Amino acid sequence: MLSLDPVTINDTDTVWKLRNDVATRRELGLKVVSYSECLDWVANIVEGKSEDTLLLAKDDKIGIVGFVILNPHLKDSFYIKVSIGSAFRGNGHGRRAIRLANAHMKGLGAKKLVAEIRGENYKALFAFEDNGYSETGTFIHGPIKTEYLIYEWTAG
């Protein structure tokens, strides 16, 4: 069974390793971060100094398998980024993490979640669609002009 739990300072090492995973960085468009940068980021979230929300996807048998980042977008709207560690992909953790994040944010009063997904990342596109997200637009980003699809979920 999968759960989403708020990050703690003790999770920093695991977050750092997952955050710097090559597949994670490619999917989320992130640069490599040092351990101290990750520690500062996690500490700011834990201490309430950051607007980011970081939830860890935990499998009750395996442990931490990934994370969900939620960033404020507009009033009652948040960006959602989901990453499952390379070793744990293909087992439905991403779909379950998205479903749990939707419920978590709805419980906090969020009206909309927005995901920006690389066009060729079909597994992510399907995972978001399976959780009630709809495509609302596209944009091109980066030096190699990568197409991203904008998917939105509205609380009902």
Coordinates of C-alpha atoms in Angstrom, one line a residue:
M1 CA 0.0 0.0 0.0
L2 CA 1.2 3.5 -0.9
S3 CA 1.0 6.6 1.3
L4 CA 2.1 10.2 1.0
D5 CA 3.8 11.6 4.0
P6 CA 5.3 15.1 4.6
V7 CA 9.0 15.2 4.3
T8 CA 11.1 15.3 7.5
I9 CA 14.7 16.5 7.9
N10 CA 15.7 12.8 8.4
D11 CA 14.6 12.1 4.9
T12 CA 17.1 14.4 3.3
D13 CA 19.6 11.7 2.2
T14 CA 16.9 9.7 0.4
V15 CA 15.3 12.9 -1.2
W16 CA 18.7 14.0 -2.4
K17 CA 19.4 10.6 -4.1
L18 CA 15.9 10.5 -5.7
R19 CA 16.1 14.1 -6.7
N20 CA 19.4 13.6 -8.5
D21 CA 18.3 10.4 -10.2
V22 CA 19.0 10.8 -13.9
A23 CA 15.5 9.8 -15.0
T24 CA 14.0 12.1 -12.3
R25 CA 16.0 15.1 -13.5
R26 CA 15.1 14.4 -17.1
E27 CA 11.4 14.0 -16.4
L28 CA 11.1 17.1 -14.2
G29 CA 13.7 19.3 -16.0
L30 CA 15.8 19.6 -12.9
K31 CA 19.5 20.3 -12.5
V32 CA 21.8 18.3 -10.2
V33 CA 21.8 19.7 -6.7
S34 CA 24.5 19.3 -4.0
Y35 CA 23.6 17.7 -0.7
S36 CA 23.8 21.0 1.1
E37 CA 21.3 22.6 -1.4
C38 CA 18.9 19.7 -0.9
L39 CA 19.3 20.0 2.9
D40 CA 18.5 23.7 2.7
W41 CA 15.5 23.0 0.5
V42 CA 14.1 20.3 2.8
A43 CA 14.8 22.3 5.9
N44 CA 12.9 25.3 4.5
I45 CA 9.9 23.1 3.7
V46 CA 10.0 21.4 7.1
E47 CA 10.3 24.8 8.9
G48 CA 7.5 26.4 6.8
K49 CA 9.8 28.9 5.1
S50 CA 9.0 27.6 1.6
E51 CA 5.7 27.7 -0.3
D52 CA 6.6 24.2 -1.7
T53 CA 5.0 21.1 -0.3
L54 CA 7.1 17.9 -0.5
L55 CA 5.4 14.6 0.1
L56 CA 7.2 11.3 0.1
A57 CA 5.6 8.3 -1.6
K58 CA 6.1 5.4 0.8
D59 CA 5.3 1.8 0.0
D60 CA 4.6 -0.1 3.2
K61 CA 6.9 -3.0 2.2
I62 CA 9.7 -1.2 0.3
G63 CA 9.9 2.3 1.9
I64 CA 10.3 5.6 0.1
V65 CA 9.8 5.0 -3.7
G66 CA 9.4 8.6 -4.9
F67 CA 8.1 12.1 -4.1
V68 CA 5.5 14.7 -5.1
I69 CA 6.3 18.4 -5.2
L70 CA 3.4 20.9 -5.1
N71 CA 4.2 24.5 -5.8
P72 CA 1.6 27.4 -5.6
H73 CA 0.5 28.5 -9.1
L74 CA -2.5 30.8 -8.9
K75 CA -5.1 31.3 -6.2
D76 CA -6.3 27.8 -5.1
S77 CA -4.1 26.3 -7.9
F78 CA -0.8 24.3 -7.6
Y79 CA 1.7 22.8 -9.9
I80 CA 2.3 19.1 -9.3
K81 CA 5.5 17.2 -10.1
V82 CA 5.7 13.5 -9.4
S83 CA 8.8 11.4 -9.6
I84 CA 9.2 7.7 -8.8
G85 CA 12.7 6.4 -8.5
S86 CA 14.0 4.5 -11.5
A87 CA 14.2 1.2 -9.5
F88 CA 10.6 1.4 -8.5
R89 CA 8.9 2.4 -11.8
G90 CA 6.3 0.2 -13.6
N91 CA 4.5 -0.9 -10.5
G92 CA 1.7 1.7 -10.4
H93 CA 3.3 3.9 -7.7
G94 CA 3.0 7.0 -9.9
R95 CA -0.7 6.6 -10.5
R96 CA -1.3 6.0 -6.8
A97 CA 0.8 9.0 -5.8
I98 CA -1.1 11.2 -8.1
R99 CA -4.4 10.0 -6.8
L100 CA -3.3 10.5 -3.2
A101 CA -1.9 14.0 -4.0
N102 CA -5.2 15.0 -5.6
A103 CA -7.1 13.9 -2.4
H104 CA -4.5 15.6 -0.2
M105 CA -4.7 18.9 -2.0
K106 CA -8.5 18.8 -2.3
G107 CA -8.6 18.4 1.5
L108 CA -6.5 21.6 1.8
G109 CA -8.9 23.5 -0.4
A110 CA -7.0 23.4 -3.7
K111 CA -9.3 23.8 -6.7
K112 CA -6.9 22.9 -9.5
L113 CA -3.6 21.0 -10.0
V114 CA -1.5 21.6 -13.1
A115 CA 1.1 19.2 -14.5
E116 CA 3.6 20.0 -17.2
I117 CA 4.6 16.7 -18.9
R118 CA 7.1 16.0 -21.7
G119 CA 5.1 15.0 -24.8
E120 CA 7.0 11.7 -25.2
N121 CA 6.4 10.6 -21.6
Y122 CA 3.4 8.4 -22.4
K123 CA 3.4 6.6 -19.0
A124 CA 3.1 9.9 -17.1
L125 CA 0.5 11.2 -19.5
F126 CA -1.6 8.0 -19.0
A127 CA -1.1 8.1 -15.2
F128 CA -2.4 11.7 -15.0
E129 CA -5.3 11.0 -17.4
D130 CA -6.3 7.9 -15.3
N131 CA -6.5 10.3 -12.3
G132 CA -8.9 12.8 -14.0
Y133 CA -6.5 15.2 -15.6
S134 CA -7.2 16.7 -19.0
E135 CA -4.9 18.2 -21.6
T136 CA -5.4 22.0 -21.7
G137 CA -2.5 23.1 -23.8
T138 CA 1.1 22.7 -25.0
F139 CA 4.3 24.7 -25.0
I140 CA 7.9 24.3 -26.3
H141 CA 10.8 24.5 -23.8
G142 CA 14.6 24.2 -23.8
P143 CA 17.4 24.4 -26.3
I144 CA 16.2 21.2 -28.1
K145 CA 12.6 22.5 -28.3
T146 CA 11.0 19.8 -26.3
E147 CA 7.2 19.8 -26.4
Y148 CA 5.4 19.7 -23.0
L149 CA 1.7 19.1 -22.5
I150 CA -0.2 20.9 -19.8
Y151 CA -2.6 18.7 -17.9
E152 CA -5.1 20.0 -15.4
W153 CA -7.2 18.4 -12.7
T154 CA -10.1 20.3 -11.1
A155 CA -11.5 19.4 -7.7
G156 CA -15.1 18.2 -8.0

